[in-house]
XYZ file of C-alpha atoms in Angstrom:
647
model
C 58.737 247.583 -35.460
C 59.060 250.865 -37.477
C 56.976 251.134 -40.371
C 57.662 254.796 -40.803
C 59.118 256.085 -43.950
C 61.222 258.987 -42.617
C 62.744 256.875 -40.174
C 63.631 253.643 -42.675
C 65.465 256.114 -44.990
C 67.401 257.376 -42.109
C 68.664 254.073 -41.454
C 68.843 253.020 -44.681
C 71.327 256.027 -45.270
C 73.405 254.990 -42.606
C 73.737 251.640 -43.689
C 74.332 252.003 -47.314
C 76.793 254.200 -48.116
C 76.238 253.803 -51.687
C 72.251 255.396 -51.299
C 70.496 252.355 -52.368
C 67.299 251.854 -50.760
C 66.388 248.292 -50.530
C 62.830 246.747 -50.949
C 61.345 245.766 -47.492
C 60.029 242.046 -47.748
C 56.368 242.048 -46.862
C 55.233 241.216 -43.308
C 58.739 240.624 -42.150
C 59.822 239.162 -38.718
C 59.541 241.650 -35.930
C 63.741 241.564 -35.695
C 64.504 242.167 -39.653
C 67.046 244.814 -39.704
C 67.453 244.555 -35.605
C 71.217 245.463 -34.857
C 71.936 242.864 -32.115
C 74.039 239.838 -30.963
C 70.997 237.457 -32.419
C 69.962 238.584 -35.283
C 71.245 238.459 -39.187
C 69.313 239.941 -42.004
C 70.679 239.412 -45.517
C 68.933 241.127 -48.591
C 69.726 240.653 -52.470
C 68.726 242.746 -54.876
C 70.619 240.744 -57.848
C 70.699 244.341 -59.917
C 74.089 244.163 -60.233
C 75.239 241.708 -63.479
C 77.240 238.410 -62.187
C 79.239 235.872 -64.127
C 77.619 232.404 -65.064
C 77.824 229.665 -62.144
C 78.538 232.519 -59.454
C 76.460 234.279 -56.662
C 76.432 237.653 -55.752
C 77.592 239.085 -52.012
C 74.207 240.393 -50.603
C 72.974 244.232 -51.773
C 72.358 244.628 -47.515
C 73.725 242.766 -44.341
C 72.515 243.969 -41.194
C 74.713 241.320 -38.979
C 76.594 241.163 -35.442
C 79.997 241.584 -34.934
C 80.741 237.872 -35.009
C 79.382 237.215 -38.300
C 81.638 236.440 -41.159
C 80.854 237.311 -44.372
C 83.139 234.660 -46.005
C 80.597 231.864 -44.681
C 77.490 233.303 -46.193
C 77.772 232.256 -49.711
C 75.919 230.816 -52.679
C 77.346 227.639 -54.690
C 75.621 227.488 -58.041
C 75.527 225.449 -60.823
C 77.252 226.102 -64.240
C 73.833 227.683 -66.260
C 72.410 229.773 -62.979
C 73.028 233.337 -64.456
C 72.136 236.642 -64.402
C 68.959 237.948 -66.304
C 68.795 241.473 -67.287
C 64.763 241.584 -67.618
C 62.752 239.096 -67.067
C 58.683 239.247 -66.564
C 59.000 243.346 -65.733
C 61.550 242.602 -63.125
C 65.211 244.378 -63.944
C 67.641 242.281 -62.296
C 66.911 238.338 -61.462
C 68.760 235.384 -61.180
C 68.027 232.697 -62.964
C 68.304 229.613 -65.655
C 67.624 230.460 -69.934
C 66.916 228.270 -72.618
C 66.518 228.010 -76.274
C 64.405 225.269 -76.461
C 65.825 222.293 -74.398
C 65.541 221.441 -70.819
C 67.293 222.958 -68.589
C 68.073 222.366 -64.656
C 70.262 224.469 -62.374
C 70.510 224.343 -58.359
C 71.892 226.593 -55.624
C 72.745 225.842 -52.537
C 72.851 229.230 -50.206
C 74.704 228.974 -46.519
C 74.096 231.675 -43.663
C 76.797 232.088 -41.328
C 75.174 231.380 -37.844
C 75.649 232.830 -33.899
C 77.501 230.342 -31.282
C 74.661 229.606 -28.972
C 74.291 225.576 -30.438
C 72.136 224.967 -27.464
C 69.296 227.454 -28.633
C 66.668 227.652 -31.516
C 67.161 228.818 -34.251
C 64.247 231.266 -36.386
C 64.630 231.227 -39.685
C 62.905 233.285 -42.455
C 63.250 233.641 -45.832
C 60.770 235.416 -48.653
C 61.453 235.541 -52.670
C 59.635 237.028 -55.845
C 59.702 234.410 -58.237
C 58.896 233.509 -62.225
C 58.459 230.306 -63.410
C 56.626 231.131 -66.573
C 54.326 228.127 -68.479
C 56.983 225.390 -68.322
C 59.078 226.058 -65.495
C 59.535 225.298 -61.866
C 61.693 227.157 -58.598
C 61.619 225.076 -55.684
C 63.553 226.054 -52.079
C 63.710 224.378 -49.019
C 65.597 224.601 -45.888
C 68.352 221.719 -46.391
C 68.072 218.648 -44.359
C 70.484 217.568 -41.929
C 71.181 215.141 -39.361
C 72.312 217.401 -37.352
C 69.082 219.778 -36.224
C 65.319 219.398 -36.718
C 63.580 221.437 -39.612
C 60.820 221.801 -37.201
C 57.335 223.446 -38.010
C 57.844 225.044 -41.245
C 55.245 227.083 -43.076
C 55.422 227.885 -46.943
C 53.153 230.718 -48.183
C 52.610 231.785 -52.298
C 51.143 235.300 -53.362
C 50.465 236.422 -56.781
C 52.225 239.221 -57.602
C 50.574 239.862 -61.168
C 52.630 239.116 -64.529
C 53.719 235.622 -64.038
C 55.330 236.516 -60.737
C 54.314 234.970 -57.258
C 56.564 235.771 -53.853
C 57.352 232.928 -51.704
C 57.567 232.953 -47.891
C 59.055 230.259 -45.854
C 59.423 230.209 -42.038
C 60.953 227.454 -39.989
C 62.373 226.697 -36.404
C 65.412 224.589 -36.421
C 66.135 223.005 -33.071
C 68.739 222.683 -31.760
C 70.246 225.445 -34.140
C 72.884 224.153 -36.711
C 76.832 225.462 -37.292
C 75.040 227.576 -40.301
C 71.616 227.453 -42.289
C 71.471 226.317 -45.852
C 68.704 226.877 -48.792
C 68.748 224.657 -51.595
C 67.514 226.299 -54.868
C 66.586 224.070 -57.785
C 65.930 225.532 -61.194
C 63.736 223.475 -63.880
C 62.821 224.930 -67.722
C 61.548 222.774 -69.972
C 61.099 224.531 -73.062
C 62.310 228.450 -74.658
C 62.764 230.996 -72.291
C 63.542 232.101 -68.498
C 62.946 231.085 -64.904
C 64.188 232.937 -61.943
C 64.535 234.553 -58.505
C 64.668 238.217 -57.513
C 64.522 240.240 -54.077
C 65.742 237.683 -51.789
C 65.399 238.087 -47.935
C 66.940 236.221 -45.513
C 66.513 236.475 -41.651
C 67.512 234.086 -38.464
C 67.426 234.892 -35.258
C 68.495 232.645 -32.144
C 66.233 232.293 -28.880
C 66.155 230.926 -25.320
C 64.141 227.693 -26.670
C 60.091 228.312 -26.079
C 57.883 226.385 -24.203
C 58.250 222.885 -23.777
C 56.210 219.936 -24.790
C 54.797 219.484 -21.496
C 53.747 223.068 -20.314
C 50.235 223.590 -19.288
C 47.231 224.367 -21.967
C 46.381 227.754 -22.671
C 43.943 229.009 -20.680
C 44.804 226.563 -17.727
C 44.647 228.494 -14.685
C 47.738 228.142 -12.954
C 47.032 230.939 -10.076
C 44.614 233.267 -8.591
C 45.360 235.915 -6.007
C 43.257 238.198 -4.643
C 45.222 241.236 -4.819
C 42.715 243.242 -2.243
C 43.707 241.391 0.397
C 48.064 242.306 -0.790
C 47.392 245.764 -1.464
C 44.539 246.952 1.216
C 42.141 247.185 -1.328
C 43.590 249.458 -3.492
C 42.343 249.765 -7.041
C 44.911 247.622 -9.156
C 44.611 248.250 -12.315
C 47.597 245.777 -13.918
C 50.391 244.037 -12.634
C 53.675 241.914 -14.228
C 56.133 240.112 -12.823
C 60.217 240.880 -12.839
C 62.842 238.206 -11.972
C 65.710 239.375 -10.155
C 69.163 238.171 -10.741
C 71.204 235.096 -11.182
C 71.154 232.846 -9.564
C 68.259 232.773 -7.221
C 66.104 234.601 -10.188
C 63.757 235.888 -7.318
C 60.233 236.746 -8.971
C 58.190 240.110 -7.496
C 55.030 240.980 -8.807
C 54.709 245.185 -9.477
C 50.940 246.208 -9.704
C 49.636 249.902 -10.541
C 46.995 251.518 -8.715
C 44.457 254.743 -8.875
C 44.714 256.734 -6.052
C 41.415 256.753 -3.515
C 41.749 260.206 -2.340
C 40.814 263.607 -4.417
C 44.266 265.341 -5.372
C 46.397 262.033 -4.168
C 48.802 260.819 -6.753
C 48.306 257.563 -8.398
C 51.211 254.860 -7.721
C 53.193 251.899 -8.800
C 53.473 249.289 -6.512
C 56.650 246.633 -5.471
C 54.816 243.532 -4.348
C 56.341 240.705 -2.138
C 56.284 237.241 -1.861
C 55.375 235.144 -4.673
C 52.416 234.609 -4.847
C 52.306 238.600 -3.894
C 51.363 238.920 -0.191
C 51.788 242.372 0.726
C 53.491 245.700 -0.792
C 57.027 246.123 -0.110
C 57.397 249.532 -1.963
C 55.460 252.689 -3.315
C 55.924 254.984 -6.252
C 54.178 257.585 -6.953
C 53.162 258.474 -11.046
C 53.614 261.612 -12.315
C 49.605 262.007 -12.225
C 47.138 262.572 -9.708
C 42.835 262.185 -9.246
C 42.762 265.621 -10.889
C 44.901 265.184 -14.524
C 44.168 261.616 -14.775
C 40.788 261.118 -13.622
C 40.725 257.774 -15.215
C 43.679 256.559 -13.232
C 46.748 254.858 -14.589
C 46.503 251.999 -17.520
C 48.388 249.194 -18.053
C 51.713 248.124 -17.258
C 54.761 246.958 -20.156
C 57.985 245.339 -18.692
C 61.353 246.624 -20.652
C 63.763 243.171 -20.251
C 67.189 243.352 -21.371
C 69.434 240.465 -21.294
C 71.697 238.131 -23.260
C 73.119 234.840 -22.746
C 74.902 234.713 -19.326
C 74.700 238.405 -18.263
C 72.233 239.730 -15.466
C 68.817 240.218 -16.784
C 67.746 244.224 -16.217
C 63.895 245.980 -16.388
C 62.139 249.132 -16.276
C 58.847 248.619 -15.449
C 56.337 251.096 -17.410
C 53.000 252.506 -16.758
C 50.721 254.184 -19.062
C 49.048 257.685 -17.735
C 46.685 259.591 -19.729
C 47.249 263.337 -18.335
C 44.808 264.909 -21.194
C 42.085 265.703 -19.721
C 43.671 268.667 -18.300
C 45.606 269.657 -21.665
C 48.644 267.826 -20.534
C 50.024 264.363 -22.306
C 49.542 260.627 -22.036
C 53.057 259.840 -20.228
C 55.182 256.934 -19.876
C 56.130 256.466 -16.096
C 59.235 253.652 -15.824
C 61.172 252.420 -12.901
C 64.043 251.122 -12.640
C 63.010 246.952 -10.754
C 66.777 247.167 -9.432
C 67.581 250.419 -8.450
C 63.835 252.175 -8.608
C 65.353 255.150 -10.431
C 61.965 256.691 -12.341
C 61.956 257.853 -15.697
C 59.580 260.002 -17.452
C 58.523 259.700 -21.169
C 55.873 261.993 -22.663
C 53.732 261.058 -25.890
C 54.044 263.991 -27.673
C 52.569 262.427 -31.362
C 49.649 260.823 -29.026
C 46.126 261.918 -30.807
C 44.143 264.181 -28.837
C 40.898 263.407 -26.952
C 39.164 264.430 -29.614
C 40.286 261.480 -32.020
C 41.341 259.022 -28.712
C 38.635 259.719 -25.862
C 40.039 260.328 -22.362
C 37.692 258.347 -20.489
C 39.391 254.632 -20.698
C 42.251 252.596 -19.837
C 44.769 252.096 -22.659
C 46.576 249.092 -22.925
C 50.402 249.116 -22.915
C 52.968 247.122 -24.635
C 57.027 246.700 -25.128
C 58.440 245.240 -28.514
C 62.404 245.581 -27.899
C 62.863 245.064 -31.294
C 60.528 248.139 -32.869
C 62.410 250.841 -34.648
C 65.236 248.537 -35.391
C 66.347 247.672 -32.183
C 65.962 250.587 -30.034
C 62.376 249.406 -28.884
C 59.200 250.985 -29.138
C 56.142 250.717 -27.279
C 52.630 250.196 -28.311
C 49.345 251.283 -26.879
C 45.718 250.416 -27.466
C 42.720 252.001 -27.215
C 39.437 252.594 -28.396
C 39.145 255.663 -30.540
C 35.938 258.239 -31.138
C 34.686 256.094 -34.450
C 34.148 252.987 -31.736
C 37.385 251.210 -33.514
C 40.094 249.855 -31.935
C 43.698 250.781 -32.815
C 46.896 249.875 -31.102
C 49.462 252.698 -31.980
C 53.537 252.344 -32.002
C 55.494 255.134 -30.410
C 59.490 256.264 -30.377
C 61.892 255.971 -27.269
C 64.972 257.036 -29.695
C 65.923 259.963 -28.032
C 66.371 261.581 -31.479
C 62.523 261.367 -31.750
C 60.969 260.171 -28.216
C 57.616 260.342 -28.266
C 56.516 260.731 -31.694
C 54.076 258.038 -33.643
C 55.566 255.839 -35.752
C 52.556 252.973 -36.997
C 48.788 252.821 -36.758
C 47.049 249.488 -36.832
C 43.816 248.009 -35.833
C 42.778 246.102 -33.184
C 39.358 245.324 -31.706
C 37.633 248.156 -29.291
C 37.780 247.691 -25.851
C 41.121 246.197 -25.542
C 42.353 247.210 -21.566
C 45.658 245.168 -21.894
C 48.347 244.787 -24.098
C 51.689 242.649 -24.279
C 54.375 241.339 -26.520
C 56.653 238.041 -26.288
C 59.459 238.940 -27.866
C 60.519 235.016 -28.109
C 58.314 234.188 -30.717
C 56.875 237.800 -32.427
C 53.275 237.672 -30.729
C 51.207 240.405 -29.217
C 48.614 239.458 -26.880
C 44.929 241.663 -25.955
C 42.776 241.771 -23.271
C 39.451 242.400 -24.134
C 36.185 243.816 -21.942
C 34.074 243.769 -25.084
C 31.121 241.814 -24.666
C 31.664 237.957 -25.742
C 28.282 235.785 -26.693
C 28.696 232.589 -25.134
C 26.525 229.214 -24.925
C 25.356 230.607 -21.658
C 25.909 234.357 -19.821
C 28.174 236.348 -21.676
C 31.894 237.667 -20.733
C 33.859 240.703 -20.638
C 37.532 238.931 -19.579
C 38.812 237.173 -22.693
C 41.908 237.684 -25.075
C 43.251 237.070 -27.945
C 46.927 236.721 -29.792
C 47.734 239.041 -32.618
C 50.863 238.428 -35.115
C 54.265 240.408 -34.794
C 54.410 239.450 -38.424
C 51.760 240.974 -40.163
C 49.185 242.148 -37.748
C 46.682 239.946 -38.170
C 44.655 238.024 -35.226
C 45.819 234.358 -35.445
C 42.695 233.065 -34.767
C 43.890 231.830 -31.047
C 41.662 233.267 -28.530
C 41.509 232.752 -24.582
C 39.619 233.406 -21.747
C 40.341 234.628 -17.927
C 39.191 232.580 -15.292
C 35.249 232.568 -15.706
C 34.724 230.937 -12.305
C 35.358 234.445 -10.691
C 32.579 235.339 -8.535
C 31.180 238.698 -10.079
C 27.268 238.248 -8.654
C 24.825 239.994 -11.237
C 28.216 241.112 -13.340
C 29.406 239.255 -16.445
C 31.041 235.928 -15.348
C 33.984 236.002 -14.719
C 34.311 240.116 -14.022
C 36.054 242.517 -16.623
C 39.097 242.632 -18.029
C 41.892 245.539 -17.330
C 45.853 244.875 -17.484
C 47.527 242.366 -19.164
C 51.302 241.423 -19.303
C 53.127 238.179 -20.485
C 56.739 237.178 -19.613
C 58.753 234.254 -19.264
C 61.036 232.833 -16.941
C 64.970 233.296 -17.708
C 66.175 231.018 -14.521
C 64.837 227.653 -16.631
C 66.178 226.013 -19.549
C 62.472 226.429 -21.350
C 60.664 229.388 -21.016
C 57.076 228.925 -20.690
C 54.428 232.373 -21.669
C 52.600 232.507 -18.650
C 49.789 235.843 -18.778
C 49.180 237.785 -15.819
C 46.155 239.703 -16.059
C 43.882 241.866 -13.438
C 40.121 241.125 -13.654
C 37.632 243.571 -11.995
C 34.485 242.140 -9.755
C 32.832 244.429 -8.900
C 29.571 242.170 -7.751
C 31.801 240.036 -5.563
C 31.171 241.736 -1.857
C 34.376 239.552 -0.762
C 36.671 241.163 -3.678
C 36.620 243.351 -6.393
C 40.194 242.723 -7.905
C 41.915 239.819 -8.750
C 45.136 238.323 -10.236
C 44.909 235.446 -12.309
C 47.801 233.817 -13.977
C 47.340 232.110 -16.616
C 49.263 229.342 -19.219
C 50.033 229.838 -22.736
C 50.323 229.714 -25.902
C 48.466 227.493 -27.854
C 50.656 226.229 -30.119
C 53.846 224.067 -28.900
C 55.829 221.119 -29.549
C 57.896 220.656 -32.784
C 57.450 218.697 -35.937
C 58.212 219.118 -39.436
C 55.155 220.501 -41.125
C 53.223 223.801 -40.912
C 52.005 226.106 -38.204
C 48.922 224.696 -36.183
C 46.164 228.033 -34.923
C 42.765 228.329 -33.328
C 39.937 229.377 -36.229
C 38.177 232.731 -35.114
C 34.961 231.755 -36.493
C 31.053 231.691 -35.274
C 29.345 233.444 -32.762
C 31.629 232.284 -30.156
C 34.839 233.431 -31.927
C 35.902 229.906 -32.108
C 36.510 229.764 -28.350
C 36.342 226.306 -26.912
C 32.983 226.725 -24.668
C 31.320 223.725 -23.454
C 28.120 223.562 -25.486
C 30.027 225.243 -28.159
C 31.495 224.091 -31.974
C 35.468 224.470 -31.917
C 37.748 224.373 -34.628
C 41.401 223.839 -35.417
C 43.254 225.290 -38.198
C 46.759 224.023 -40.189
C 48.604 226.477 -41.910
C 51.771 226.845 -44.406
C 51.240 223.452 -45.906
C 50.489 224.230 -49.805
C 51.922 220.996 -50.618
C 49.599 218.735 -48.910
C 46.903 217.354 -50.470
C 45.358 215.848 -47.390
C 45.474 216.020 -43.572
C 43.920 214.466 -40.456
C 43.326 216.270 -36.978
C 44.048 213.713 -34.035
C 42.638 214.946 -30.815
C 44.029 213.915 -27.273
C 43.731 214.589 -23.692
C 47.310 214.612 -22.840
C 50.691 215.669 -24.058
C 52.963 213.622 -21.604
C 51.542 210.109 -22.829
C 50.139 207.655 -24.799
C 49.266 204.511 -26.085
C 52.595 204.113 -28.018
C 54.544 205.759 -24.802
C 55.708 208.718 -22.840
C 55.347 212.150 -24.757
C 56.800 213.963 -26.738
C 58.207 210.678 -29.430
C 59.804 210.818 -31.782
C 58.247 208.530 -34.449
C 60.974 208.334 -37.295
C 62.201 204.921 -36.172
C 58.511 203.595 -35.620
C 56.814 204.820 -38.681
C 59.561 206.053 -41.097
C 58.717 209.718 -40.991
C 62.126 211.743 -40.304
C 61.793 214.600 -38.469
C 58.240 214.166 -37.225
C 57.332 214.318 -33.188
C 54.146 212.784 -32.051
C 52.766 215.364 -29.177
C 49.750 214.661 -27.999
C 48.062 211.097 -27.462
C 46.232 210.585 -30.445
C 42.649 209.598 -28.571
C 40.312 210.821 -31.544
C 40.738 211.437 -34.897
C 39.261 213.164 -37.710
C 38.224 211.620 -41.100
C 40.842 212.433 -44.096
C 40.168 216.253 -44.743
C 40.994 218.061 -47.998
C 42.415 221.891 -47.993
C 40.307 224.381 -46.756
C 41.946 226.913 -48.505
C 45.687 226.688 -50.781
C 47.991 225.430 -48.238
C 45.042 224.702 -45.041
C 42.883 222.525 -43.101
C 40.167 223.405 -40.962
C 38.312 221.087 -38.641
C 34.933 222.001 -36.443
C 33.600 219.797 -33.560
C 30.916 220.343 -31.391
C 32.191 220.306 -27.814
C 29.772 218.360 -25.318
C 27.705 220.641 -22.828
C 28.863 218.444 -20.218
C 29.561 220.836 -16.716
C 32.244 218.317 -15.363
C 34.412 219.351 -18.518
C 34.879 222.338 -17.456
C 38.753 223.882 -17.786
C 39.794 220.008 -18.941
C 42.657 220.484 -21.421
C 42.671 219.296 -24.971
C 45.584 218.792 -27.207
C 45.719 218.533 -30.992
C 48.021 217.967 -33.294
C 47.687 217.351 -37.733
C 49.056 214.267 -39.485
C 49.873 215.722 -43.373
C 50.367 213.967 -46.504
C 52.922 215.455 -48.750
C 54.263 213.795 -51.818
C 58.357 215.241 -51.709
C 58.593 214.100 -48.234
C 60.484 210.686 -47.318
C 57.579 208.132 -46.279
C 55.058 210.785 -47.713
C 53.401 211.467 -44.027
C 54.212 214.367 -41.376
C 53.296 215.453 -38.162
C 52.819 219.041 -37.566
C 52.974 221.357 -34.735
C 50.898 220.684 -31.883
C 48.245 222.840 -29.946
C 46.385 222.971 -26.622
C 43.889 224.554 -24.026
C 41.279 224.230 -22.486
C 37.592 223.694 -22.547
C 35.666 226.582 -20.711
C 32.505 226.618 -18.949
């Protein structure tokens, strides 16, 4: 994602003839303003005066070629107008009165993509005035014909009677079009109404399915000394081949062993890897990278029915000599190398030389042309994870800064769902030894740590060394030959106190949160000494999110997400219990006692977790029950969550 001034007003320019430079919404989806087959973003400035009962064509449409702009419209009510000033806002739409009550609805359609089978993200934000006596409601219209599944609502005061509105959804399987219903109420003198509306979908290879593994689960371990001759691996990330046997080979980066040898890039085979089928060597040897290579990023390119593509990408830091952190990429099919130097990378003076940076791919940064993202620990001791150009207008230069915690060694993006993932060496307090292999997910959104947080496999022998051993690469992919696409982490973990090995693969399951339901976003909570990591011994806790309209909630814990006492998971429970749209996920073993909000729109509930050894790695599944008053049998069930419980 750009967040660059210079370059939005370039594109901005090219889209907009007219010179108007729109607002950007805050904390957007990663794809707003992406130029692809998926992806629509809509914007409306309402500046421009409209007649009574009417709604404007959007100020900005950043759409595919199949979209039709005759489908995207707004049908309004009689008394929705245009308001020349309202609140300090030029430009709104909205509802007047002189003194009576007045009501006025809108019902706004998005013209969709043809992939009915897929899911559909949808995202819309609003600045909105509703004064002493009035009320703006939206919500994403029901229909029989697709789930409004795990939707979030968000308020922020905006100072002067304003507040902006931000409602994300998934709607499964996606519908023909998406709809927002508007409705308008003023009871008494004066005006109500809407300004800077944002609208964004984007459709997705559905995510990972009710049944997949918990996060953290442990689903391999290979000890890549024994595949690569004990070479020091540093990362490694897996590449499918084509259609349709969608063969899987594992690539791994090493540091050379001799003084003056180059360091490589390594073609595994056999999955699990078994030996190395190809070399290639980086652009960097012993002498201009002491440190060795970093981590490894995986460029995927595909669309629906077409051959899936990737570079694979390794991170060398060649500053130590007065040369430049490089990109290295090759080619998985053809193993044609590209180079890619860093030229707006700080020097060592503000980013020390002596560490391995973590490396990440977001194809949708810098509006669709992909950018990649690196982390590292800078001279202050802070983390930052910084966002560099491949447009070849501008390769190379630095386009965002944000923060991150030190001591991050890995770095990766799923571009399904908008998440970055870090893998952390920095020293973790647990109930016992501490760790130096754990991770956490970070929002495409906004930035912000979710609060979900995992660990690597701790039963690594690493004799006097932190359990577990110490973190270095870290990638994330999932697989395009099945009809979900589970996150599955690979990550490289260091032991250097095991005699028998001192590198390791383990693959691991994610993410936390799964399964689909009506109501609000379910999250770890990053809190206490243990960074709300489930350790046995420990307290845990499990946050809801997005639900400002619910006055209560329960937590129901379970130990399984393919059944329970009412049947085989995941069930749908409209038909049981009379709540439409809801999903039970997990079995609902244990419950919490009626909780009250936390904070405006969520819950929060800590429980110790027994410091029972046999519990060890034994998943756990959660999942909210939510009271709220404007939905049909007044009860929903939220997203679900899982992992595990670690030693």
């Amino acid at each position: 994602m750009c967040h660059s001034p210079c370059q939005s007003l370039v594109l901005a320019a090219a889209l907009w003839s007219g010179g108007l430079i729109a607002q950007t919404p805050e904390n957007p989806p990663p794809w707003w303003r992406v130029q692809d087959n998926v992806t629509v973003s809509l914007y409306w400035d309402f500046n421009t005066p409209f007649a009574n009962g009417t709604f404007p064509p959007p100020t900005l449409v950043v759409a595919p070629p199949w979209y039709n702009p005759a489908v995207t419209q707004g049908v309004a009510t009689a008394n929705l107008r245009y308001v020349a000033s309202l609140g300090g806002f030029n430009g709104v739409c909205g509802v007047t009165s002189a003194g009576g009550p007045v009501a006025a609805d809108l019902d706004l359609t998005v013209d969709n993509d043809p992939y009915p089978d897929w899911v559909k993200l949808f995202w819309f934000q609003y600045d909105e005035f509703e004064g002493a006596t009035g009320s703006i409601r939206a919500a994403i219209e029901e229909s029989l014909a697709y789930k409004r599944a795990i939707i979030s609502e968000k308020s922020v005061a905006l100072g002067g009677g304003w507040n902006r509105v931000t409602v994300a959804a998934q709607l499964i399987p996606q519908p023909d079009d998406e709809a927002i219903d508007f409705s308008f109420l003023l009871n008494a003198a004066g005006a109500i109404g809407i300004d800077n509306l944002y609208v964004n979908s984007r459709c997705e290879k559905p995510p990972p399915d009710e049944t997949g593994d918990a996060l953290g689960d442990v689903d391999r371990r290979t000890d890549l000394d024994a595949v690569t001759g004990g070479a020091d691996s540093r990362a490694v990330a897996v590449v499918e081949g084509p259609a349709p046997a969608f063969a899987r080979a594992y690539w791994a980066v090493a540091a050379a062993a001799v003084q003056g040898a180059p360091h490589r890039l390594l073609r595994l085979a056999g999955s699990p890897p078994t030996t190395v089928a190809a070399t290639f060597l980086l652009p960097a040897t012993t002498l201009t990278a002491p440190q060795g290579p970093g981590d490894i990023a995986v460029e995927r390119s595909a669309t629906a029915g077409s051959t899936p593509t990737a570079v694979v990408w390794v991170v060398v830091d060649n500053r130590a000599v007065g040369g430049q952190v490089v990109l290295f990429g090759v080619n998985a099919a053809t193993g044609a190398s590209t180079t890619l130097p860093l030229a707006g990378f700080p020097p060592p003076a503000t980013v020390p030389t002596n560490q391995m940076f973590g490396l990440a791919f977001e194809p949708s940064g810098e509006f669709g042309q992909g950018t990649f993202w690196i982390s590292s620990t800078d001279a202050n001791g802070q983390g930052a994870m910084r966002e560099f150009s491949r447009n070849p207008a501008t390769p190379g230069a630095l386009l965002d800064v944000r923060a991150i915690e030190a001591q991050c060694t890995g770095l990766a993006y799923d571009d399904s769902l908008g998440n970055f993932y870090a893998f952390s060496r920095r020293v973790q307090a647990t109930p016992s030894l501490p760790i130096q292999a754990h991770g956490y997910e970070v929002s495409g959104y906004d930035f912000a740590p979710t609060g979900v947080r995992f660990c690597s496999d701790l039963t690594l022998a690493n004799g006097a060394g932190p359990r577990g051993g110490l973190a270095r690469g870290l990638e994330v992919w999932r697989s395009r030959s099945q009809s979900t696409a589970a996150l599955s982490f690979t990550c490289v973990v260091d032991t250097p106190g095991n005699p028998a090995s001192s590198r390791s693969l383990v693959e691991l399951a994610g993410p936390f949160a799964f399964g689909w339901s009506v109501l609000g976003r379910c999250s770890m909570a990053d809190v206490g000494p243990f960074r709300g990591l489930p350790f046995l011994g420990a307290t845990f806790a499990v946050e809801l999110r997005g639900v400002p309209q619910s006055p209560f909630a329960m937590l129901w814990l379970g130990f399984s997400n393919t059944n329970s006492s009412s049947g085989p998971l995941p069930l749908p429970v409209g038909g049981l219990l009379g709540w439409p749209e809801s999903v039970l996920s997990v079995s609902p073993d244990l419950s919490s006692p009626l909780l009250t909000p936390s904070a405006p729109g969520e819950f929060r509930f800590a429980f110790p977790v027994p410091a029972t050894a046999a519990l060890g790695y034994t998943p756990i599944y959660f999942q909210w029950l939510a009271l709220d008053a404007g939905i049909p049998g007044f009860f929903a069930l939220t997203q679900a969550g899982k992992t595990v419980l670690y030693p």
